[in-house]
Amino acid sequence: MTEVRGFTDAQKEEYFKRRFRNKELSSRIISHLKTSRNLYIMCGIPVYCWITATVLEHMLTTEERGELPKTLTDMYSHFLLVQTKKKQKYHKGQEMSWQELTSADKEVLLKLGRLAFEHLQKKNILFYQEDLEQCGLDVTEASVYSGVCTEIFKRECVIFQKPVYCFVHLSVQEFLAAVYMFHCYTNRKTEVLQDFFTEDDKGKKISPEDISSLEDFLSRAMEESQLIPNGHLELFVRFLHGLSIKSNQRLLGGLLGQTENSPEIIQRVIKNLKEVNSWGKCPDRCINIFHCLIEIEHLSVNQEIQEFLNSQNKSEKKLSEIHCSALAHMLLMSEEVKDEFDLEKYNTTYAGRWRLLPAMVMYRKARLYDVYVFGGNCGALALALTSDPSHLRELHMKSVKLEKDAEELFTHLGHPNCRLEILSFENSTLSERNCAALLSALKSNPPYLKRLDLIGCNLEGSGMKQLYDYLESPHCKLQFKRETSV
């Protein structure tokens, strides 16, 4: 097994200082990244540091300058152009603007985009000759793996010397897939769109009229990504939103096609993002909604949360659901492990509290109040219990209802990374399946758990008696409390 941990903040800066001998250049790059916090966070991925260095070096050391990228889509758009223009030195003839793509460039890039999109859906990152040929790519052309594709697409020989192709990084595949999908939207390739947007949330077949406007197209893409539990389309959807704004469309020229993106339309896109109904999905998925707002350069939510974090009277500020996703993201990005996460201290809705759950991973003690725990949000709890390292030592749940499929929560108590010492339920409901799962976990003797409280809880079915019999037996070494609090 290989674990890629990524760069710490100190290692990010060390990378750029080592990459460039010119101290002024490395200093300017680091300074720009720190002012664009979302880019600085992404530099935890080593490949992204390389992409960033490639783009910013080109823009800061040549005459082809402009405003430096501030969003992820902007950065990848520039990266695509930089790599494409590397081959111009081999071409004779009329000089072209660095932002101008030849028709041959566009053709190859869209074919690569089709390959990227079709195989992103299948979760494939390796391709063979027949895969390229199905997308119209001629593997005998040097341009497939050199020139325009020098740092985008690679060719290697592995077992039996059979050529295998791949993008230099999954994020590059996701970006090109988004470019292709956006091109299909603007050029009304309805078959491709309908194949991707199979059904709406009511099971109704999608028609071309359902995706006729930009806001409908982006809204359907967000819905599609939310339906996938592991989130493998999140960055793809993030890029789609970034490609919808004029600056990135100008940057990529005719590659995307023409679309209406007036301020009124973008405002409707923003409104749709803020009103996404993600109930029942893993709350981690909701954070990508906030990322999409950043990509379309809507920064007010980010600014409002920064003000909230700096305020003295946090309980007076009413937080919307999108505020909660943004707050969860910012708490996750902090390198400081905090003492207590208490949902009761946040003035928000039921759904807002649910969206805050991913932030638990950065706390030693968590107090959950008035939430449902079910398969869709067990992921946030599981991550807090099993992350490496796991900081959580106490988990207190008050007025919580555990659904039938929430027994997964208890299986994590025996995980090698779990360091939970106190597990407490107060005035909560545990189903018979929950009781059985908890009993099984306790019998496996989770090494760090010392105390279990079931104060005023409703335990359903025969599992209640079996659980209490075990807890009150001499074999159980846990401190146990179940009486109603006085």
Short mmCIF file of C-alpha atoms in Angstrom, two decimals:
data_model
loop_
_atom_site.label_atom_id
_atom_site.label_comp_id
_atom_site.label_asym_id
_atom_site.label_seq_id
_atom_site.Cartn_x
_atom_site.Cartn_y
_atom_site.Cartn_z
CA MET A 1 0.00 0.00 0.00
CA THR A 2 1.23 3.48 -0.85
CA GLU A 3 0.03 6.48 1.12
CA VAL A 4 0.55 9.92 -0.40
CA ARG A 5 0.38 12.47 2.38
CA GLY A 6 1.10 15.61 0.34
CA PHE A 7 2.92 18.80 1.35
CA THR A 8 2.62 20.76 4.58
CA ASP A 9 2.61 24.57 4.32
CA ALA A 10 6.35 24.64 5.01
CA GLN A 11 7.01 22.03 2.30
CA LYS A 12 4.96 23.99 -0.22
CA GLU A 13 7.23 26.99 0.21
CA GLU A 14 10.33 24.82 0.17
CA TYR A 15 9.23 23.35 -3.17
CA PHE A 16 9.04 26.75 -4.88
CA LYS A 17 12.28 27.95 -3.33
CA ARG A 18 14.10 24.86 -4.60
CA ARG A 19 12.38 24.96 -7.98
CA PHE A 20 13.56 28.52 -8.75
CA ARG A 21 17.03 29.84 -8.11
CA ASN A 22 15.64 33.34 -8.58
CA LYS A 23 14.61 34.24 -5.03
CA GLU A 24 12.49 37.17 -6.19
CA LEU A 25 10.51 34.88 -8.51
CA SER A 26 9.88 32.23 -5.86
CA SER A 27 8.90 34.95 -3.38
CA ARG A 28 6.38 36.47 -5.82
CA ILE A 29 4.84 33.06 -6.53
CA ILE A 30 4.51 32.19 -2.84
CA SER A 31 3.04 35.62 -2.10
CA HIS A 32 0.44 35.29 -4.88
CA LEU A 33 -0.60 31.82 -3.71
CA LYS A 34 -1.06 33.02 -0.13
CA THR A 35 -3.35 35.82 -1.28
CA SER A 36 -5.41 33.25 -3.24
CA ARG A 37 -6.04 30.89 -0.35
CA ASN A 38 -7.86 28.26 -2.39
CA LEU A 39 -4.80 27.87 -4.66
CA TYR A 40 -2.45 27.70 -1.68
CA ILE A 41 -4.53 24.90 -0.16
CA MET A 42 -4.40 22.91 -3.41
CA CYS A 43 -0.60 23.07 -3.36
CA GLY A 44 -0.74 20.36 -0.71
CA ILE A 45 -0.85 18.11 -3.80
CA PRO A 46 2.74 17.91 -5.15
CA VAL A 47 1.63 17.67 -8.81
CA TYR A 48 -0.40 20.81 -8.37
CA CYS A 49 2.75 22.61 -7.16
CA TRP A 50 4.38 21.62 -10.44
CA ILE A 51 1.40 22.83 -12.49
CA THR A 52 1.35 26.11 -10.56
CA ALA A 53 5.09 26.61 -10.97
CA THR A 54 4.85 25.92 -14.72
CA VAL A 55 2.11 28.51 -15.21
CA LEU A 56 3.38 31.27 -12.94
CA GLU A 57 6.97 30.98 -14.17
CA HIS A 58 5.71 31.41 -17.73
CA MET A 59 3.55 34.40 -16.86
CA LEU A 60 6.15 36.16 -14.72
CA THR A 61 9.18 35.64 -16.97
CA THR A 62 7.81 36.23 -20.47
CA GLU A 63 6.08 39.08 -22.25
CA GLU A 64 2.86 37.05 -22.32
CA ARG A 65 1.67 38.39 -19.03
CA GLY A 66 -1.74 39.11 -17.67
CA GLU A 67 -3.61 38.89 -14.41
CA LEU A 68 -2.30 35.92 -12.45
CA PRO A 69 -4.75 33.01 -11.95
CA LYS A 70 -6.86 33.17 -8.80
CA THR A 71 -9.04 30.10 -9.25
CA LEU A 72 -8.37 26.46 -10.00
CA THR A 73 -10.06 26.62 -13.41
CA ASP A 74 -8.06 29.71 -14.31
CA MET A 75 -4.82 27.93 -13.37
CA TYR A 76 -5.60 24.81 -15.41
CA SER A 77 -6.73 26.89 -18.40
CA HIS A 78 -3.37 28.67 -18.39
CA PHE A 79 -1.58 25.33 -17.95
CA LEU A 80 -3.31 23.94 -21.03
CA LEU A 81 -2.28 26.97 -23.06
CA VAL A 82 1.32 26.91 -21.83
CA GLN A 83 1.72 23.25 -22.76
CA THR A 84 0.02 23.73 -26.10
CA LYS A 85 2.26 26.63 -27.03
CA LYS A 86 5.42 24.64 -26.31
CA LYS A 87 5.07 23.08 -29.73
CA GLN A 88 4.85 26.39 -31.60
CA LYS A 89 8.63 26.67 -31.71
CA TYR A 90 8.61 23.63 -34.01
CA HIS A 91 6.14 25.29 -36.38
CA LYS A 92 7.11 27.73 -39.10
CA GLY A 93 4.87 30.43 -40.42
CA GLN A 94 2.76 33.16 -38.92
CA GLU A 95 3.32 33.99 -35.28
CA MET A 96 0.23 33.51 -33.14
CA SER A 97 -0.90 34.97 -29.84
CA TRP A 98 -0.18 32.66 -26.92
CA GLN A 99 -3.90 32.49 -26.19
CA GLU A 100 -4.74 31.57 -29.78
CA LEU A 101 -5.25 27.88 -30.60
CA THR A 102 -4.89 26.45 -34.08
CA SER A 103 -7.69 24.32 -35.50
CA ALA A 104 -5.38 21.29 -35.19
CA ASP A 105 -4.79 22.08 -31.51
CA LYS A 106 -8.52 22.34 -30.87
CA GLU A 107 -9.21 19.06 -32.65
CA VAL A 108 -6.62 17.13 -30.66
CA LEU A 109 -7.62 18.72 -27.34
CA LEU A 110 -11.32 17.96 -27.86
CA LYS A 111 -10.51 14.34 -28.75
CA LEU A 112 -8.43 14.12 -25.58
CA GLY A 113 -11.33 15.73 -23.73
CA ARG A 114 -13.70 13.08 -25.03
CA LEU A 115 -11.29 10.36 -23.93
CA ALA A 116 -10.94 12.03 -20.53
CA PHE A 117 -14.71 12.40 -20.07
CA GLU A 118 -15.79 8.93 -21.18
CA HIS A 119 -13.21 7.23 -19.01
CA LEU A 120 -13.75 9.53 -16.03
CA GLN A 121 -17.29 8.20 -15.95
CA LYS A 122 -15.88 4.66 -15.93
CA LYS A 123 -13.23 5.62 -13.33
CA ASN A 124 -10.44 4.66 -15.74
CA ILE A 125 -7.09 6.42 -15.60
CA LEU A 126 -5.20 4.10 -17.98
CA PHE A 127 -6.03 3.79 -21.68
CA TYR A 128 -5.04 1.51 -24.52
CA GLN A 129 -4.73 1.96 -28.26
CA GLU A 130 -8.32 0.90 -28.90
CA ASP A 131 -9.57 3.51 -26.39
CA LEU A 132 -7.74 6.27 -28.24
CA GLU A 133 -8.97 5.09 -31.62
CA GLN A 134 -12.59 5.11 -30.41
CA CYS A 135 -12.16 8.82 -29.69
CA GLY A 136 -10.61 9.50 -33.11
CA LEU A 137 -7.05 9.81 -31.85
CA ASP A 138 -4.43 8.44 -34.23
CA VAL A 139 -1.82 6.73 -32.06
CA THR A 140 0.73 6.90 -34.87
CA GLU A 141 0.75 10.69 -34.73
CA ALA A 142 3.52 12.13 -32.60
CA SER A 143 1.11 14.81 -31.44
CA VAL A 144 -0.77 12.21 -29.40
CA TYR A 145 2.03 12.01 -26.86
CA SER A 146 4.35 14.89 -27.75
CA GLY A 147 4.07 18.51 -28.78
CA VAL A 148 0.64 19.60 -27.62
CA CYS A 149 0.59 16.71 -25.14
CA THR A 150 4.17 16.84 -23.85
CA GLU A 151 3.14 17.43 -20.25
CA ILE A 152 -0.53 16.45 -20.57
CA PHE A 153 -0.59 12.95 -21.97
CA LYS A 154 1.99 10.20 -21.48
CA ARG A 155 2.79 6.96 -23.28
CA GLU A 156 4.53 4.08 -21.51
CA CYS A 157 5.21 0.42 -22.23
CA VAL A 158 4.41 -1.99 -19.45
CA ILE A 159 3.63 -5.72 -19.41
CA PHE A 160 4.47 -7.39 -22.75
CA GLN A 161 5.60 -3.95 -24.00
CA LYS A 162 1.98 -3.03 -24.71
CA PRO A 163 1.59 0.77 -24.91
CA VAL A 164 -0.44 2.29 -22.10
CA TYR A 165 -1.57 5.91 -22.08
CA CYS A 166 -2.56 8.18 -19.22
CA PHE A 167 -2.93 11.82 -18.32
CA VAL A 168 -0.11 13.27 -16.28
CA HIS A 169 -2.49 13.60 -13.32
CA LEU A 170 -6.14 12.79 -12.62
CA SER A 171 -6.93 16.50 -12.19
CA VAL A 172 -5.75 17.13 -15.78
CA GLN A 173 -8.10 14.39 -16.95
CA GLU A 174 -10.93 15.97 -14.95
CA PHE A 175 -10.21 19.40 -16.43
CA LEU A 176 -10.14 18.17 -20.03
CA ALA A 177 -13.32 16.17 -19.38
CA ALA A 178 -15.00 19.40 -18.21
CA VAL A 179 -13.76 21.26 -21.29
CA TYR A 180 -15.23 18.56 -23.53
CA MET A 181 -18.55 18.49 -21.68
CA PHE A 182 -18.84 22.28 -21.81
CA HIS A 183 -18.08 22.15 -25.54
CA CYS A 184 -20.86 19.57 -25.96
CA TYR A 185 -23.27 21.87 -24.13
CA THR A 186 -22.48 24.97 -26.18
CA ASN A 187 -22.58 22.99 -29.44
CA ARG A 188 -25.86 21.27 -28.47
CA LYS A 189 -24.57 17.71 -28.63
CA THR A 190 -27.69 16.47 -26.89
CA GLU A 191 -26.89 12.76 -27.14
CA VAL A 192 -23.75 13.20 -25.05
CA LEU A 193 -25.57 15.39 -22.55
CA GLN A 194 -28.54 13.05 -22.21
CA ASP A 195 -26.24 10.08 -21.78
CA PHE A 196 -24.57 11.84 -18.85
CA PHE A 197 -27.72 13.36 -17.33
CA THR A 198 -29.75 10.16 -17.34
CA GLU A 199 -32.58 11.02 -14.94
CA ASP A 200 -33.63 13.83 -12.64
CA ASP A 201 -34.01 13.42 -8.88
CA LYS A 202 -37.57 12.11 -9.44
CA GLY A 203 -36.46 9.39 -11.85
CA LYS A 204 -37.75 11.24 -14.92
CA LYS A 205 -35.78 10.96 -18.17
CA ILE A 206 -33.86 14.15 -18.99
CA SER A 207 -34.96 15.92 -22.18
CA PRO A 208 -32.96 18.50 -24.22
CA GLU A 209 -35.29 21.21 -22.85
CA ASP A 210 -34.19 20.34 -19.32
CA ILE A 211 -30.61 21.41 -20.10
CA SER A 212 -31.27 24.26 -22.52
CA SER A 213 -29.90 27.03 -20.29
CA LEU A 214 -26.52 27.43 -18.60
CA GLU A 215 -28.01 27.42 -15.11
CA ASP A 216 -29.95 24.20 -15.86
CA PHE A 217 -26.83 22.57 -17.31
CA LEU A 218 -24.70 23.39 -14.26
CA SER A 219 -27.49 22.50 -11.84
CA ARG A 220 -27.90 19.05 -13.47
CA ALA A 221 -24.14 18.50 -13.32
CA MET A 222 -24.13 19.29 -9.59
CA GLU A 223 -27.06 16.92 -9.01
CA GLU A 224 -25.25 14.16 -10.91
CA SER A 225 -22.08 14.57 -8.82
CA GLN A 226 -24.10 14.55 -5.60
CA LEU A 227 -25.60 11.18 -6.50
CA ILE A 228 -22.15 9.54 -6.55
CA PRO A 229 -21.11 8.53 -3.01
CA ASN A 230 -17.33 8.68 -3.43
CA GLY A 231 -17.34 12.14 -4.99
CA HIS A 232 -15.20 11.26 -8.02
CA LEU A 233 -16.95 13.89 -10.19
CA GLU A 234 -16.52 16.76 -7.73
CA LEU A 235 -13.49 18.40 -9.34
CA PHE A 236 -15.05 17.88 -12.78
CA VAL A 237 -18.16 19.83 -11.70
CA ARG A 238 -15.98 22.46 -10.06
CA PHE A 239 -14.19 22.99 -13.39
CA LEU A 240 -17.52 23.15 -15.25
CA HIS A 241 -18.58 26.09 -13.08
CA GLY A 242 -15.24 27.80 -13.59
CA LEU A 243 -15.53 27.44 -17.36
CA SER A 244 -18.86 29.25 -17.30
CA ILE A 245 -17.37 32.68 -16.58
CA LYS A 246 -16.21 35.03 -19.33
CA SER A 247 -12.55 35.30 -18.34
CA ASN A 248 -11.92 31.57 -18.75
CA GLN A 249 -13.96 31.42 -21.94
CA ARG A 250 -11.84 34.22 -23.41
CA LEU A 251 -8.72 32.40 -22.30
CA LEU A 252 -9.61 29.16 -24.09
CA GLY A 253 -10.85 30.88 -27.21
CA GLY A 254 -12.99 28.78 -29.52
CA LEU A 255 -12.35 25.55 -27.65
CA LEU A 256 -15.47 25.91 -25.50
CA GLY A 257 -17.88 27.55 -27.92
CA GLN A 258 -20.15 30.52 -27.32
CA THR A 259 -22.64 30.63 -24.48
CA GLU A 260 -24.70 33.22 -22.69
CA ASN A 261 -23.19 34.13 -19.35
CA SER A 262 -24.61 37.52 -18.49
CA PRO A 263 -24.43 38.75 -14.88
CA GLU A 264 -28.10 37.82 -14.52
CA ILE A 265 -27.45 34.22 -15.57
CA ILE A 266 -24.43 33.90 -13.26
CA GLN A 267 -26.58 35.24 -10.41
CA ARG A 268 -29.12 32.48 -11.12
CA VAL A 269 -26.27 29.93 -11.07
CA ILE A 270 -25.17 31.31 -7.68
CA LYS A 271 -28.74 31.12 -6.38
CA ASN A 272 -29.03 27.49 -7.54
CA LEU A 273 -25.79 26.56 -5.79
CA LYS A 274 -26.91 28.12 -2.53
CA GLU A 275 -30.19 26.22 -2.71
CA VAL A 276 -28.84 22.77 -3.61
CA ASN A 277 -30.81 20.12 -1.75
CA SER A 278 -28.11 17.70 -0.65
CA TRP A 279 -30.09 16.12 2.18
CA GLY A 280 -29.38 12.41 2.48
CA LYS A 281 -25.94 12.68 0.86
CA CYS A 282 -22.64 12.63 2.70
CA PRO A 283 -22.06 16.15 4.15
CA ASP A 284 -18.51 16.10 2.78
CA ARG A 285 -20.06 16.40 -0.70
CA CYS A 286 -21.65 19.72 0.25
CA ILE A 287 -18.26 21.40 0.60
CA ASN A 288 -17.84 21.17 -3.17
CA ILE A 289 -20.81 23.54 -3.54
CA PHE A 290 -18.73 26.18 -1.77
CA HIS A 291 -15.77 25.38 -4.05
CA CYS A 292 -17.98 25.93 -7.11
CA LEU A 293 -18.94 29.38 -5.81
CA ILE A 294 -15.23 30.24 -5.56
CA GLU A 295 -14.68 29.06 -9.16
CA ILE A 296 -17.31 31.47 -10.49
CA GLU A 297 -15.63 34.18 -8.40
CA HIS A 298 -18.48 34.61 -5.93
CA LEU A 299 -16.52 35.44 -2.79
CA SER A 300 -19.17 36.88 -0.46
CA VAL A 301 -19.78 33.57 1.37
CA ASN A 302 -16.06 33.22 2.00
CA GLN A 303 -15.82 36.79 3.30
CA GLU A 304 -18.89 36.37 5.54
CA ILE A 305 -17.42 33.25 7.15
CA GLN A 306 -14.10 35.01 7.71
CA GLU A 307 -16.02 37.76 9.51
CA PHE A 308 -17.94 35.14 11.49
CA LEU A 309 -14.70 33.48 12.65
CA ASN A 310 -13.33 36.85 13.77
CA SER A 311 -16.52 37.92 15.59
CA GLN A 312 -16.98 37.75 19.35
CA ASN A 313 -20.70 36.87 19.43
CA LYS A 314 -20.90 33.93 17.06
CA SER A 315 -24.23 32.68 18.39
CA GLU A 316 -25.95 35.87 17.15
CA LYS A 317 -25.02 35.21 13.53
CA LYS A 318 -27.56 33.07 11.67
CA LEU A 319 -25.71 30.67 9.38
CA SER A 320 -27.28 29.44 6.14
CA GLU A 321 -26.58 25.96 4.82
CA ILE A 322 -23.95 27.21 2.36
CA HIS A 323 -22.34 29.16 5.21
CA CYS A 324 -22.06 25.89 7.14
CA SER A 325 -20.37 24.13 4.22
CA ALA A 326 -17.90 27.01 3.90
CA LEU A 327 -17.25 26.99 7.66
CA ALA A 328 -16.69 23.22 7.65
CA HIS A 329 -14.16 23.66 4.83
CA MET A 330 -12.26 26.41 6.63
CA LEU A 331 -12.14 24.46 9.88
CA LEU A 332 -10.85 21.42 7.98
CA MET A 333 -8.11 23.46 6.32
CA SER A 334 -6.79 24.67 9.65
CA GLU A 335 -3.70 22.81 10.84
CA GLU A 336 -4.58 23.51 14.48
CA VAL A 337 -6.32 20.72 16.40
CA LYS A 338 -9.04 22.32 18.55
CA ASP A 339 -10.58 21.25 21.85
CA GLU A 340 -14.34 21.10 21.40
CA PHE A 341 -16.78 21.03 18.49
CA ASP A 342 -20.28 21.80 19.79
CA LEU A 343 -23.18 21.90 17.32
CA GLU A 344 -25.45 23.62 19.86
CA LYS A 345 -23.27 26.74 19.67
CA TYR A 346 -24.08 27.35 16.00
CA ASN A 347 -27.21 29.31 15.11
CA THR A 348 -28.35 27.40 12.05
CA THR A 349 -30.97 25.02 10.72
CA TYR A 350 -31.18 21.27 11.10
CA ALA A 351 -29.66 20.83 7.64
CA GLY A 352 -26.95 23.38 8.49
CA ARG A 353 -25.85 21.39 11.55
CA TRP A 354 -25.69 18.31 9.34
CA ARG A 355 -23.36 20.12 6.91
CA LEU A 356 -20.97 21.04 9.72
CA LEU A 357 -20.20 17.41 10.62
CA PRO A 358 -17.01 17.03 8.48
CA ALA A 359 -15.24 19.58 10.71
CA MET A 360 -15.21 17.08 13.61
CA VAL A 361 -11.99 15.59 12.30
CA MET A 362 -10.07 18.63 13.63
CA TYR A 363 -11.33 18.35 17.24
CA ARG A 364 -10.53 16.32 20.36
CA LYS A 365 -14.13 16.42 21.63
CA ALA A 366 -17.35 16.57 19.61
CA ARG A 367 -20.86 17.30 20.83
CA LEU A 368 -23.56 16.49 18.28
CA TYR A 369 -27.05 17.82 18.85
CA ASP A 370 -30.36 17.06 17.11
CA VAL A 371 -29.08 15.28 14.00
CA TYR A 372 -29.94 12.10 12.20
CA VAL A 373 -27.10 9.63 11.81
CA PHE A 374 -27.54 7.41 8.77
CA GLY A 375 -25.54 5.83 5.98
CA GLY A 376 -25.25 9.13 4.14
CA ASN A 377 -23.42 10.95 6.91
CA CYS A 378 -21.62 8.07 8.62
CA GLY A 379 -18.67 8.99 6.41
CA ALA A 380 -18.03 12.21 8.34
CA LEU A 381 -18.14 10.34 11.65
CA ALA A 382 -16.02 7.52 10.27
CA LEU A 383 -13.34 9.96 9.14
CA ALA A 384 -13.21 11.59 12.59
CA LEU A 385 -12.75 8.15 14.19
CA THR A 386 -10.32 6.57 11.71
CA SER A 387 -8.23 9.38 10.18
CA ASP A 388 -4.48 9.13 10.58
CA PRO A 389 -3.96 10.49 13.12
CA SER A 390 -7.40 10.52 14.74
CA HIS A 391 -7.69 13.39 17.23
CA LEU A 392 -11.18 12.58 18.53
CA ARG A 393 -11.20 11.38 22.16
CA GLU A 394 -14.79 12.11 23.18
CA LEU A 395 -17.98 11.82 21.13
CA HIS A 396 -21.17 13.05 22.81
CA MET A 397 -24.52 12.72 21.02
CA LYS A 398 -27.62 14.45 22.38
CA SER A 399 -31.14 14.02 20.95
CA VAL A 400 -29.69 12.05 18.07
CA LYS A 401 -31.61 9.47 16.07
CA LEU A 402 -29.57 6.65 14.56
CA GLU A 403 -31.25 5.17 11.51
CA LYS A 404 -31.18 1.45 10.73
CA ASP A 405 -28.20 1.79 8.37
CA ALA A 406 -26.10 3.70 10.91
CA GLU A 407 -24.57 0.59 12.49
CA GLU A 408 -21.48 1.23 10.37
CA LEU A 409 -20.59 3.89 12.94
CA PHE A 410 -19.91 1.29 15.63
CA THR A 411 -17.66 -0.86 13.46
CA HIS A 412 -15.09 1.95 13.47
CA LEU A 413 -14.56 1.71 17.23
CA GLY A 414 -12.16 -1.17 16.63
CA HIS A 415 -10.27 0.55 13.80
CA PRO A 416 -6.47 0.69 14.38
CA ASN A 417 -6.52 4.50 14.19
CA CYS A 418 -9.47 5.02 16.53
CA ARG A 419 -8.50 6.63 19.86
CA LEU A 420 -12.01 7.29 21.19
CA GLU A 421 -12.16 7.05 24.99
CA ILE A 422 -15.69 8.28 25.76
CA LEU A 423 -18.84 7.53 23.75
CA SER A 424 -22.03 9.11 25.06
CA PHE A 425 -25.66 9.09 23.92
CA GLU A 426 -28.22 11.28 25.69
CA ASN A 427 -31.98 11.16 24.97
CA SER A 428 -31.23 9.41 21.70
CA THR A 429 -32.76 6.50 19.81
CA LEU A 430 -30.87 3.34 18.81
CA SER A 431 -32.57 0.71 16.67
CA GLU A 432 -32.28 -3.02 17.31
CA ARG A 433 -29.65 -3.23 14.55
CA ASN A 434 -27.75 -0.35 16.17
CA CYS A 435 -27.77 -2.15 19.52
CA ALA A 436 -26.51 -5.36 17.91
CA ALA A 437 -23.73 -3.50 16.09
CA LEU A 438 -22.71 -1.66 19.26
CA LEU A 439 -22.69 -4.91 21.24
CA SER A 440 -20.53 -6.59 18.59
CA ALA A 441 -18.10 -3.67 18.64
CA LEU A 442 -17.84 -3.71 22.45
CA LYS A 443 -17.19 -7.46 22.48
CA SER A 444 -14.27 -6.90 20.11
CA ASN A 445 -12.71 -4.85 22.93
CA PRO A 446 -11.85 -1.54 21.24
CA PRO A 447 -8.53 -0.76 22.91
CA TYR A 448 -9.08 2.90 23.90
CA LEU A 449 -12.78 3.05 24.80
CA LYS A 450 -13.16 3.54 28.56
CA ARG A 451 -16.69 4.83 29.07
CA LEU A 452 -20.11 4.42 27.49
CA ASP A 453 -23.09 6.55 28.54
CA LEU A 454 -26.67 5.80 27.47
CA ILE A 455 -28.50 8.45 29.48
CA GLY A 456 -32.25 8.58 28.87
CA CYS A 457 -31.89 6.65 25.62
CA ASN A 458 -34.57 4.70 23.77
CA LEU A 459 -33.11 1.33 22.78
CA GLU A 460 -35.41 -0.62 20.49
CA GLY A 461 -36.09 -4.36 20.28
CA SER A 462 -34.42 -7.33 21.94
CA GLY A 463 -31.01 -5.78 21.30
CA MET A 464 -31.56 -3.55 24.32
CA LYS A 465 -31.62 -6.45 26.81
CA GLN A 466 -28.61 -8.17 25.24
CA LEU A 467 -26.64 -4.92 25.28
CA TYR A 468 -27.50 -4.16 28.93
CA ASP A 469 -26.77 -7.76 29.98
CA TYR A 470 -23.28 -7.47 28.52
CA LEU A 471 -22.60 -4.00 29.96
CA GLU A 472 -23.62 -5.14 33.44
CA SER A 473 -21.69 -8.42 33.28
CA PRO A 474 -18.30 -8.89 35.00
CA HIS A 475 -16.70 -9.43 31.57
CA CYS A 476 -17.27 -5.80 30.62
CA LYS A 477 -14.55 -3.43 31.84
CA LEU A 478 -16.21 -0.25 30.58
CA GLN A 479 -17.53 2.47 32.83
CA PHE A 480 -21.24 2.48 32.02
CA LYS A 481 -24.05 4.91 32.78
CA ARG A 482 -27.67 4.65 31.66
CA GLU A 483 -29.88 6.32 34.26
CA THR A 484 -31.80 9.47 33.44
CA SER A 485 -29.86 12.57 34.32
CA VAL A 486 -31.06 14.39 37.44
#
